[in-house]
Amino acid sequence: MSDTEASLFAALRETVSGLAGRTPLPDYDETILLASGRLGSGSEWESFAANFEAASGRPMETTADLATFLKEGGHLRGYCDPLLREKVGSVLQTAGLEVSYEYDRERYDDFAFGITRASGVVAETGTVVLNDHETSDRLAALTPWVHVAVLSEEAPVHRTLSDAIRAFGDCPNVIWVTGPSKTADVEGILIEGVHGPGEQICLRL
Amino acid sequence: MNPQPIDRYAETLARETRDSVSASAAITTEKRVDILARDFPDPDGLRRLAGQIKQHTLEHLDDYLAKAVRALRDNGVVVHFAADAEEARKLILGLLSERGVRRVVKSKSMATEEIHLNDHLAAHGIDCVETDLGEFIVQIDGDTPSHIVRPIIHKNRREIARSFEAHGLGDYDDDPETITRRARIHLRSKYMESDAGITGGNFISAESGRVVLVTNEGNARFSMAPNRLHLALIGIEKIVPRDRDLAVFLNLLARSATAQQLTVYTQFINGPRASTQPSGPEEMHVVLLDNGRSRVLATDCREILRCIRCGACQNVCPVYRQASGHAYRAVYGGPVGAVLSPLLAGERFSDLADLPKASTLCGACREVCPVDIPIPDLLLRLRARAKEEGVRTPASIPMAPFATLATSPALWRTAMTASRAMNHLPTAALPVKPLREWLKLRTLPEWRGGEFRKWMKKRKQS
């Protein structure tokens, strides 16, 4: 323990032990946190899709839709997680898109789209959950203009933020992505695609 | 009486700047109210809950900090402590130098502003680039952020376009989208060439040691994607007890800051890259910064340490809206800064002791605070402290002449009626200079001295 650490703890102990009537840790029911209006009457996936769209995200349900979107937007070349080759990558290749299964960081500007796995979604907020066990390359989810997070059929659709936090387990890094990268730094005007993706897609297989 | 330093600064502010700061702060304030009311059945109850959790944590900070440090170390994070800005700068420079780091990308962090990290690293040959768009613009302009969440709230697009042009980032173009795209291209190569990423931290869960970082731009995530070292500088007050409590604060933070339900990128970082992870930094260091916080904890203003840096009190404050953030002469401006900055200044308290006076005590800051900090009460406590310590701020009014007047009924009566002459004098002819100065910005109501006495007399007669 460094001197700084030891003297800091000594100072903190002295301060807090002298406090009369310390505030207890409140117990609370999570319903106080629930934005129930964001959970519609339909399925949790439908709520997710509505909230994700409200944050400028694009929910999709078929690889064919994805191929059309990429082609129409001129996003013709990109990266795909090798584990998604069969279900996504090869379908896009058949549709005429150029797909690489290795992310070459020297050529980061050449990838117009990046396709990686999602580990779940959150209905209440329209959030895609990524984790670093499953994200094949962090850069592939950041540098391309279009990021596609692919949700497998068995991946969880969490109802609330609190549910999603409970599901962390021992996952090393969990990233919640709620729409494309954005800023309003210049005169409060909203611009999408600052550093990361300007298009954030969630494809549910 | 001299005008307060904040008043003086506000006078020098260009009309255009004042109007844009004021308008954009007002819009965010309105949207914040809307989203909280729309989403939650009891937003005030939620704010009180968040305040209580933070207050509890602060009042048991020795335990929670120890727990957090154990959890961080168990996660493979190297934890350091810095007592003050100098120690933090030295520590960070040492860590970077030992590893031969020359190029750093940094995501927005108020703690690094507090220790003036960029200048220190630059002086030692380390290039440290701000990646948050607003902070990047602040950096190329050699400026400082004027708002916790919106660092360039005081700049308009034309000023930004001019500095982009001056720094070789393309010909003059003040379209916000063009500005953003140019920054994207410029900063992209900075990320890719970087040896390390430096971030702050919004929360640390004592239970799991998870460091929570939020951004809208994705720059914090990008800052820890292409390199080998992630270094986070985090204040010791950022601890929350449990993972479940993070939901309380995350639900409030983005709504209070930008009226979003959630920031776009919310990261829960549990240490450096594990063997099972395909990418990410192999080393993660957390520097826990005291820099006056433990001293604040020992004062009767410890509630200010609950602050989660959302900027809602700045947006709602009538003084901030007129004066903008630089008027506060410290890293933290606005109501939170008026409390925190003099406290963090330590022995230099008296230099900033005027800040708590620059408030109308209207109470709006308390109403919007997501952690229910009783800011007006704290401002009063600091005013009392300044008085006790005999600090003479420029705004101290000599009260002795007033006391003489007020204790002699005859003198008082004469003064009250005689002052009616003021109604017929042009302001410029007033004999008291400070009053003349004061009246340059304000209009006095008609002086009706003596009316009350007349009314009383009449009332007694009837």
XYZ file of C-alpha atoms in Angstrom:
667
model
C 0.000 0.000 0.000
C 1.456 3.358 -1.025
C 1.794 6.201 1.474
C -0.868 8.128 -0.384
C -3.287 5.213 -0.219
C -2.637 4.663 3.505
C -3.001 8.298 4.470
C -6.111 8.726 2.325
C -7.808 5.791 4.037
C -6.755 7.081 7.443
C -8.272 10.483 6.640
C -11.492 8.958 5.304
C -11.878 6.736 8.372
C -11.376 9.656 10.682
C -13.955 11.749 8.850
C -16.704 9.170 8.532
C -16.299 7.777 12.052
C -16.998 11.246 13.407
C -20.296 11.588 11.525
C -23.427 11.427 13.631
C -26.399 9.524 12.178
C -25.016 8.241 8.918
C -27.458 7.765 6.016
C -28.522 4.108 5.615
C -28.353 2.381 2.228
C -31.915 2.743 0.957
C -33.853 -0.299 -0.073
C -35.899 0.258 -3.185
C -38.324 -1.418 -5.493
C -37.104 -1.308 -9.085
C -40.503 -0.164 -10.335
C -39.402 3.374 -9.407
C -36.860 3.069 -12.248
C -39.172 1.637 -14.831
C -40.011 3.778 -17.854
C -43.166 1.730 -18.366
C -44.373 3.931 -21.242
C -41.464 2.644 -23.280
C -42.659 -0.919 -22.942
C -45.542 -1.222 -25.369
C -48.311 -3.765 -25.352
C -46.606 -5.972 -27.924
C -43.688 -8.351 -27.498
C -40.449 -7.284 -25.886
C -38.713 -7.468 -29.253
C -41.316 -5.030 -30.609
C -40.659 -2.647 -27.730
C -36.950 -2.932 -28.348
C -37.433 -2.222 -32.055
C -39.582 0.850 -31.408
C -37.153 2.320 -28.875
C -34.118 1.467 -30.993
C -35.709 3.220 -33.972
C -36.507 6.240 -31.793
C -32.751 6.446 -31.128
C -32.083 6.297 -34.920
C -31.157 2.598 -34.844
C -32.418 0.172 -37.504
C -33.907 -3.122 -36.375
C -33.937 -5.804 -39.110
C -35.217 -9.335 -39.246
C -33.797 -10.820 -42.429
C -30.377 -10.960 -44.017
C -32.029 -10.148 -47.349
C -33.200 -6.804 -45.903
C -29.668 -6.151 -44.742
C -28.243 -6.905 -48.205
C -30.730 -4.516 -49.812
C -29.960 -1.778 -47.307
C -26.204 -2.087 -47.783
C -26.448 -2.138 -51.564
C -28.829 0.807 -51.759
C -26.617 2.840 -49.449
C -23.507 2.021 -51.483
C -21.881 0.193 -48.563
C -20.419 -2.497 -50.787
C -17.443 -3.785 -48.898
C -17.082 -4.817 -45.314
C -16.071 -7.148 -42.528
C -18.010 -10.051 -41.071
C -17.235 -12.090 -37.943
C -16.165 -15.530 -39.290
C -18.667 -17.197 -36.961
C -21.438 -15.437 -38.895
C -20.114 -16.511 -42.287
C -22.781 -19.069 -42.932
C -25.815 -17.165 -41.669
C -24.910 -13.657 -42.797
C -21.629 -13.290 -44.685
C -22.290 -15.780 -47.459
C -25.803 -14.442 -48.011
C -24.351 -10.968 -48.546
C -21.687 -12.364 -50.863
C -24.344 -14.084 -52.916
C -26.106 -10.732 -53.133
C -22.949 -9.275 -54.656
C -21.324 -7.591 -51.662
C -17.633 -7.953 -50.899
C -17.157 -9.556 -47.502
C -13.894 -10.056 -45.651
C -13.642 -12.352 -42.621
C -10.516 -10.745 -41.334
C -10.350 -7.192 -40.086
C -7.194 -5.619 -41.457
C -6.569 -2.526 -39.351
C -4.193 -1.098 -41.934
C -7.167 -0.852 -44.269
C -9.718 0.422 -41.783
C -11.119 2.932 -44.239
C -11.957 0.224 -46.747
C -14.622 -1.369 -44.583
C -17.952 0.333 -45.137
C -19.736 -2.142 -42.904
C -18.764 -4.292 -39.940
C -20.805 -7.248 -38.763
C -20.279 -8.625 -35.258
C -22.335 -10.553 -32.706
C -24.605 -8.993 -30.100
C -25.198 -10.749 -26.794
C -28.687 -9.405 -26.176
C -30.946 -6.377 -26.373
C -32.847 -4.278 -23.844
C -36.501 -3.603 -24.624
C -37.042 -0.615 -22.309
C -34.302 1.501 -23.863
C -33.795 0.087 -27.365
C -30.254 -0.913 -26.495
C -28.031 -3.504 -28.150
C -25.770 -5.356 -25.719
C -22.274 -6.208 -26.940
C -19.697 -8.054 -24.900
C -16.036 -8.528 -25.502
C -16.138 -12.319 -25.404
C -18.292 -12.257 -28.477
C -17.152 -9.133 -30.299
C -14.609 -10.529 -32.750
C -12.884 -7.148 -33.145
C -13.653 -3.906 -31.327
C -12.485 -1.835 -34.273
C -14.770 -3.699 -36.678
C -17.718 -2.466 -34.622
C -16.416 1.123 -34.610
C -14.612 2.168 -37.770
C -17.167 1.192 -40.473
C -19.976 3.636 -41.258
C -22.480 0.811 -40.801
C -22.294 -1.505 -37.810
C -24.499 -4.555 -37.809
C -25.000 -6.284 -34.458
C -26.329 -9.774 -35.069
C -28.630 -11.213 -32.463
C -29.018 -14.951 -32.404
C -32.367 -16.524 -31.788
C -31.411 -17.679 -28.312
C -29.917 -14.329 -27.191
C -31.852 -12.720 -24.344
C -34.246 -9.805 -24.833
C -33.971 -8.068 -21.449
C -37.059 -6.213 -20.386
C -35.433 -3.425 -18.343
C -32.021 -1.892 -17.684
C -32.034 -3.511 -14.266
C -32.613 -6.927 -15.874
C -29.721 -6.324 -18.264
C -27.417 -5.408 -15.362
C -28.391 -8.554 -13.466
C -27.381 -10.577 -16.516
C -23.779 -9.264 -16.546
C -22.348 -12.361 -14.915
C -18.601 -12.540 -15.296
C -18.573 -11.025 -18.747
C -15.423 -8.888 -18.865
C -16.644 -5.877 -20.796
C -20.236 -5.111 -21.526
C -21.093 -2.341 -23.952
C -24.579 -0.971 -24.404
C -25.142 0.667 -27.757
C -28.288 2.733 -28.168
C -28.247 3.978 -31.749
C -25.485 5.426 -33.917
C -22.615 7.535 -32.567
C -23.828 11.111 -32.166
C -22.990 14.626 -31.016
C -24.745 17.931 -30.459
C -21.585 19.826 -29.530
C -21.848 22.352 -32.370
C -24.704 24.718 -31.531
C -26.794 21.871 -30.159
C -27.408 20.464 -33.645
C -27.642 16.681 -33.698
C -25.143 14.994 -36.039
C -24.865 11.225 -36.322
C -21.714 9.276 -37.072
C -19.077 11.198 -35.128
C -16.327 8.635 -34.553
C -18.240 5.400 -34.619
C -21.000 4.199 -36.929
C -23.419 6.596 -38.560
C -25.796 3.646 -39.039
C -26.428 1.160 -36.234
C -28.326 -1.944 -37.251
C -29.559 -4.803 -35.124
C -30.226 -7.916 -37.192
C -32.233 -10.603 -35.470
C -31.855 -13.991 -37.015
C -19.005 48.444 -3.905
C -17.253 46.830 -6.831
C -19.256 44.574 -9.097
C -18.676 40.877 -8.514
C -16.091 39.242 -10.771
C -18.852 37.159 -12.374
C -20.788 40.336 -13.200
C -17.691 41.907 -14.632
C -17.069 38.873 -16.816
C -20.690 38.744 -17.940
C -20.427 42.359 -19.081
C -17.541 41.493 -21.369
C -19.380 38.560 -22.920
C -20.471 39.150 -26.501
C -24.211 39.503 -26.760
C -24.272 36.697 -29.308
C -22.445 34.327 -26.960
C -24.720 35.152 -24.066
C -27.807 34.609 -26.163
C -26.676 31.269 -27.513
C -25.526 29.938 -24.125
C -28.783 31.068 -22.604
C -30.994 29.665 -25.357
C -29.365 26.284 -25.565
C -29.277 25.913 -21.779
C -32.972 26.774 -21.662
C -33.888 24.215 -24.340
C -32.046 21.410 -22.559
C -33.729 22.340 -19.299
C -37.168 22.069 -20.871
C -36.464 18.766 -22.589
C -35.091 17.366 -19.361
C -38.307 18.111 -17.500
C -40.359 16.549 -20.299
C -38.473 13.288 -20.528
C -38.382 12.727 -16.765
C -42.090 13.432 -16.396
C -42.962 11.262 -19.385
C -40.891 8.278 -18.332
C -41.166 8.029 -14.566
C -44.128 7.994 -12.224
C -42.145 9.798 -9.520
C -39.072 11.590 -10.880
C -38.525 13.493 -7.644
C -38.669 10.286 -5.649
C -36.070 8.866 -8.010
C -33.800 11.883 -7.516
C -34.113 11.576 -3.753
C -33.312 7.882 -3.938
C -30.206 8.558 -6.018
C -29.151 11.271 -3.570
C -29.582 8.929 -0.639
C -27.541 6.163 -2.247
C -24.719 8.615 -2.951
C -24.914 10.193 0.501
C -24.763 6.750 2.093
C -21.745 5.859 -0.028
C -19.922 9.066 0.896
C -20.633 8.592 4.577
C -19.102 5.103 4.333
C -16.492 5.973 1.737
C -13.618 4.265 3.554
C -15.449 0.910 3.297
C -16.741 1.308 -0.233
C -13.489 2.617 -1.613
C -11.594 -0.295 -0.047
C -14.139 -2.696 -1.517
C -13.888 -1.092 -4.942
C -10.097 -1.253 -4.885
C -10.167 -4.954 -3.975
C -12.648 -5.671 -6.752
C -10.638 -3.686 -9.301
C -7.449 -5.516 -8.357
C -9.246 -8.869 -8.530
C -10.263 -7.920 -12.058
C -6.654 -7.429 -13.041
C -6.675 -3.640 -12.907
C -3.601 -1.902 -11.512
C -4.869 0.664 -9.000
C -2.972 3.819 -8.038
C -3.752 6.682 -5.699
C -2.992 10.343 -6.264
C -3.338 12.785 -3.376
C -3.283 15.857 -5.570
C -2.956 17.105 -9.124
C 0.823 17.046 -9.052
C 1.015 13.449 -7.883
C -1.565 12.411 -10.490
C 0.367 14.095 -13.311
C 3.608 12.527 -12.168
C 2.043 9.093 -11.866
C 0.419 9.203 -15.290
C 3.522 10.574 -16.976
C 5.570 7.831 -15.290
C 3.238 5.064 -16.450
C 3.271 6.352 -20.018
C 7.029 6.993 -20.146
C 7.924 3.565 -18.749
C 6.023 2.024 -21.621
C 7.440 4.292 -24.270
C 4.039 5.803 -25.023
C 4.297 8.812 -27.351
C 0.775 9.162 -28.650
C -2.333 9.193 -26.494
C -6.006 9.564 -27.361
C -8.183 10.874 -24.607
C -11.920 10.839 -24.089
C -13.669 13.622 -22.204
C -12.878 13.726 -18.506
C -13.375 16.526 -15.991
C -10.835 14.910 -13.644
C -8.105 15.296 -16.272
C -9.162 18.932 -16.706
C -8.743 19.358 -12.974
C -5.116 18.236 -13.078
C -4.318 19.986 -16.390
C -3.020 16.765 -17.819
C -2.713 17.682 -21.504
C -0.255 20.514 -20.984
C 1.850 18.415 -18.659
C 2.086 15.527 -21.119
C 2.791 17.876 -24.022
C 5.630 19.473 -22.042
C 7.163 16.010 -21.781
C 6.861 15.169 -25.434
C 3.680 13.100 -25.270
C 1.020 14.013 -27.775
C -2.376 13.760 -26.084
C -5.325 14.367 -28.394
C -8.821 15.117 -27.132
C -11.349 13.039 -29.068
C -14.706 14.353 -27.862
C -15.676 16.812 -30.599
C -16.218 19.704 -28.207
C -13.033 18.998 -26.265
C -11.083 18.648 -29.504
C -12.210 22.127 -30.528
C -11.347 23.474 -27.070
C -7.901 21.900 -27.433
C -7.051 23.313 -30.865
C -8.265 26.733 -29.700
C -6.142 26.642 -26.544
C -9.399 27.289 -24.704
C -11.032 25.595 -21.710
C -14.450 23.911 -21.542
C -17.242 26.201 -20.331
C -19.839 23.550 -19.531
C -19.528 20.091 -17.994
C -21.393 18.293 -20.773
C -21.228 20.836 -23.615
C -17.637 22.105 -23.543
C -18.142 24.554 -26.418
C -21.561 25.889 -25.523
C -19.879 29.327 -25.728
C -18.763 28.956 -29.354
C -20.751 29.273 -32.548
C -20.236 27.420 -35.805
C -18.469 30.353 -37.454
C -15.796 30.504 -34.768
C -15.334 26.740 -35.038
C -15.100 26.874 -38.829
C -12.452 29.587 -38.551
C -10.323 27.540 -36.165
C -10.658 24.437 -38.347
C -9.416 26.512 -41.259
C -6.546 27.900 -39.190
C -5.508 24.399 -38.134
C -5.426 22.970 -41.621
C -8.681 21.045 -41.296
C -10.063 22.235 -44.628
C -11.316 25.490 -46.106
C -13.846 27.579 -44.194
C -17.151 25.726 -43.941
C -19.455 26.301 -40.996
C -21.920 23.493 -41.663
C -22.020 21.454 -38.406
C -22.103 18.221 -40.407
C -18.985 19.160 -42.375
C -17.236 20.163 -39.149
C -18.115 16.805 -37.599
C -16.972 14.795 -40.656
C -13.666 16.624 -40.803
C -13.039 15.908 -37.131
C -13.986 12.263 -37.765
C -11.391 11.881 -40.485
C -8.701 13.768 -38.611
C -9.209 11.912 -35.327
C -9.511 8.488 -36.899
C -5.819 8.326 -37.715
C -5.029 9.612 -34.214
C -6.873 6.666 -32.684
C -5.238 4.172 -35.002
C -1.729 5.494 -34.328
C -2.214 5.773 -30.566
C -0.211 3.805 -28.009
C -2.637 4.399 -25.149
C -6.108 5.686 -24.306
C -6.886 7.901 -21.326
C -10.424 8.226 -19.999
C -12.242 9.371 -16.905
C -14.917 7.260 -15.292
C -18.554 7.995 -14.463
C -19.047 5.333 -11.810
C -17.230 2.435 -10.179
C -19.280 -0.345 -8.661
C -17.742 -1.348 -5.335
C -19.406 -4.737 -5.682
C -17.888 -5.800 -9.008
C -15.190 -3.212 -9.677
C -16.841 -2.396 -12.985
C -15.849 1.003 -14.283
C -18.748 2.663 -16.071
C -18.044 5.133 -18.848
C -20.636 6.885 -20.946
C -20.267 8.783 -24.223
C -22.531 9.635 -27.123
C -19.815 9.828 -29.726
C -18.303 6.417 -28.973
C -14.922 8.027 -28.425
C -14.205 6.334 -25.101
C -14.759 2.936 -26.711
C -12.620 3.951 -29.665
C -9.901 5.173 -27.289
C -9.550 1.666 -25.932
C -9.828 -0.320 -29.123
C -6.613 0.019 -31.141
C -3.968 0.277 -28.390
C -2.388 -1.702 -25.555
C -2.943 0.510 -22.536
C -6.078 1.957 -20.967
C -5.607 4.463 -18.191
C -8.573 5.914 -16.304
C -8.336 8.862 -13.919
C -11.307 8.770 -11.556
C -12.274 10.811 -8.490
C -12.612 8.812 -5.263
C -16.242 9.939 -4.918
C -17.399 8.088 -8.046
C -18.115 4.842 -6.194
C -21.575 3.323 -5.992
C -22.264 0.359 -3.700
C -23.733 -2.254 -6.047
C -24.190 -3.037 -9.725
C -27.963 -2.695 -9.352
C -27.512 0.914 -8.213
C -25.967 1.726 -11.580
C -29.444 1.493 -13.129
C -30.603 4.322 -10.846
C -27.781 6.631 -11.893
C -27.717 5.735 -15.575
C -31.456 6.357 -15.823
C -30.946 9.826 -14.363
C -27.624 10.852 -15.893
C -28.466 11.041 -19.598
C -31.951 12.389 -18.999
C -30.567 15.154 -16.794
C -27.617 15.952 -19.044
C -29.040 15.838 -22.559
C -32.643 14.676 -22.152
C -31.759 11.285 -23.624
C -33.030 8.117 -21.987
C -29.529 6.670 -22.171
C -26.209 7.742 -23.667
C -25.393 5.974 -26.927
C -22.333 4.128 -25.640
C -22.469 2.900 -22.053
C -19.486 0.770 -21.143
C -19.083 -1.501 -18.142
C -15.395 -2.282 -18.016
C -14.209 -5.166 -15.962
C -10.472 -5.044 -16.409
C -7.959 -5.486 -19.211
C -8.355 -7.851 -22.129
C -8.839 -11.406 -20.942
C -7.377 -14.390 -22.814
C -10.873 -15.157 -24.086
C -11.229 -11.706 -25.653
C -10.185 -11.200 -29.249
C -9.186 -7.535 -28.811
C -8.673 -4.682 -26.359
C -5.891 -3.179 -24.225
C -3.721 -5.685 -22.373
C -3.144 -3.343 -19.469
C -5.636 -1.307 -17.500
C -4.698 1.208 -14.822
C -7.045 3.196 -12.642
C -5.693 6.275 -10.900
C -7.959 7.250 -8.003
C -7.782 10.977 -7.483
C -8.299 12.734 -4.174
C -7.234 16.309 -5.027
C -9.216 17.864 -2.203
C -12.167 15.481 -2.146
C -11.343 13.902 1.218
C -11.076 17.424 2.627
C -14.507 18.322 1.201
C -15.893 15.169 2.792
C -14.814 16.489 6.180
C -16.788 19.740 5.728
C -20.494 20.451 6.152
C -20.704 20.704 2.342
C -19.954 17.037 1.690
C -23.248 16.641 -0.222
C -21.583 18.285 -3.221
C -19.543 15.094 -3.683
C -22.725 13.320 -4.767
C -22.469 15.181 -8.086
C -22.578 12.968 -11.199
C -21.538 15.797 -13.577
C -24.698 16.090 -15.647
C -24.657 19.888 -16.017
C -28.407 20.253 -15.347
C -27.766 22.898 -12.667
C -25.706 24.906 -15.139
C -28.463 24.773 -17.737
C -31.145 25.943 -15.343
C -29.153 28.641 -13.530
C -30.076 32.261 -14.348
C -26.568 33.407 -13.447
C -24.836 30.746 -15.561
C -27.093 31.594 -18.509
C -25.999 35.220 -18.385
C -22.358 34.734 -17.501
C -21.396 31.386 -19.136
C -18.971 28.940 -17.550
C -15.678 30.792 -17.880
C -16.989 33.500 -15.552
C -16.422 31.089 -12.665
C -12.636 31.066 -13.191
C -12.400 27.353 -12.372
C -12.771 23.945 -13.998
C -16.282 23.587 -12.592
C -18.661 26.472 -13.275
C -22.341 27.067 -12.595
C -24.063 26.242 -9.313
C -22.103 23.034 -8.750
C -18.904 24.923 -9.447
C -19.836 27.764 -7.112
C -19.799 25.174 -4.329
C -17.168 22.719 -5.505
C -14.529 25.060 -6.915
C -13.861 27.106 -3.748
C -13.868 23.890 -1.704
C -11.427 22.100 -4.003
C -9.221 25.197 -4.002
C -8.150 24.345 -0.438
C -5.857 27.050 0.872
C -6.868 29.248 -2.030
C -10.491 29.219 -0.830
C -10.518 32.995 -0.492
C -9.644 33.423 -4.204
C -12.965 31.854 -5.168
C -15.027 32.820 -2.121
C -17.044 35.253 -4.245
C -18.542 32.385 -6.297
C -21.123 31.310 -3.692
C -22.368 34.907 -3.666
C -23.039 34.894 -7.374
C -26.405 33.273 -6.956
C -29.935 34.469 -6.494
C -30.637 31.414 -4.319
C -33.678 30.788 -6.483
C -33.395 27.077 -5.790
C -33.769 25.898 -9.407
C -30.470 24.005 -9.210
C -31.721 21.910 -6.354
C -34.933 21.076 -8.197
C -33.117 19.692 -11.233
C -30.250 17.950 -9.477
C -30.444 14.196 -10.191
C -28.812 13.455 -6.841
C -30.821 16.050 -4.922
C -27.865 18.142 -3.746
C -29.165 21.028 -1.610
C -27.007 23.497 -3.560
C -28.639 26.696 -2.184
C -28.002 25.513 1.402
C -24.385 24.761 0.556
C -23.972 28.199 -1.028
C -25.201 29.773 2.200
C -22.824 27.670 4.274
C -19.930 28.801 2.114
C -20.990 32.442 2.400
C -20.986 31.984 6.167
C -17.563 30.386 6.006
C -16.179 33.282 3.961
C -17.568 35.682 6.552
C -16.122 33.666 9.457
C -12.729 33.516 7.831
C -12.873 37.235 7.236
C -12.553 36.858 3.472
C -13.163 40.204 1.817
C -14.732 39.587 -1.526
C -15.138 42.400 -4.015
C -18.838 42.324 -3.335
C -18.618 42.959 0.393
C -20.765 46.019 1.111
C -19.762 48.152 4.087
C -22.778 47.893 6.353
C -21.713 50.412 9.051
C -23.303 53.542 7.469
C -26.522 51.634 6.965
C -26.512 50.558 10.619
C -26.167 54.186 11.765
C -29.088 55.221 9.614
C -31.277 52.336 10.613
C -30.836 52.810 14.353
C -31.801 56.482 14.429
C -35.491 57.126 13.631
C -34.920 60.795 12.882
C -32.018 60.172 10.528
C -33.943 57.408 8.855
C -36.987 59.604 8.239
C -34.904 62.365 6.763
C -32.969 59.962 4.537
C -36.133 58.304 3.293
C -37.820 61.492 2.180
C -34.665 63.244 1.005
C -33.841 60.347 -1.273
C -36.918 61.154 -3.309
C -34.670 63.617 -5.047
C -33.173 60.595 -6.821
C -36.320 60.256 -8.896
C -35.512 63.557 -10.551
C -31.810 63.004 -11.067
C -30.353 61.401 -14.178
C -28.581 58.169 -13.210
C -25.253 59.574 -14.342
C -25.531 62.379 -11.799
C -25.898 60.079 -8.792
C -23.251 60.965 -6.221
C -22.322 57.348 -5.384
C -20.047 55.789 -8.005
C -20.762 52.105 -7.321
C -24.468 52.863 -7.550
C -23.945 54.532 -10.912
C -22.077 51.443 -12.102
C -24.763 49.177 -10.802
C -27.455 51.172 -12.559
C -25.777 50.858 -15.926
C -27.268 47.370 -16.086
C -30.442 47.896 -14.106
C -33.383 50.241 -13.710
C -34.528 51.325 -10.281
C -38.207 51.530 -9.438
C -39.473 54.942 -8.425
C -38.223 55.839 -4.936
C -41.145 56.065 -2.570
C -39.240 56.500 0.701
C -41.391 57.513 3.679
C -44.661 56.063 2.330
C -44.782 53.270 4.847
C -44.414 55.631 7.810
C -47.203 57.817 6.455
C -49.432 54.805 6.043
C -48.719 53.640 9.595
C -49.487 57.039 11.033
C -52.797 57.196 9.243
C -53.708 53.705 10.307
C -53.025 54.476 13.954
C -55.247 57.558 13.745
C -58.248 55.797 12.295
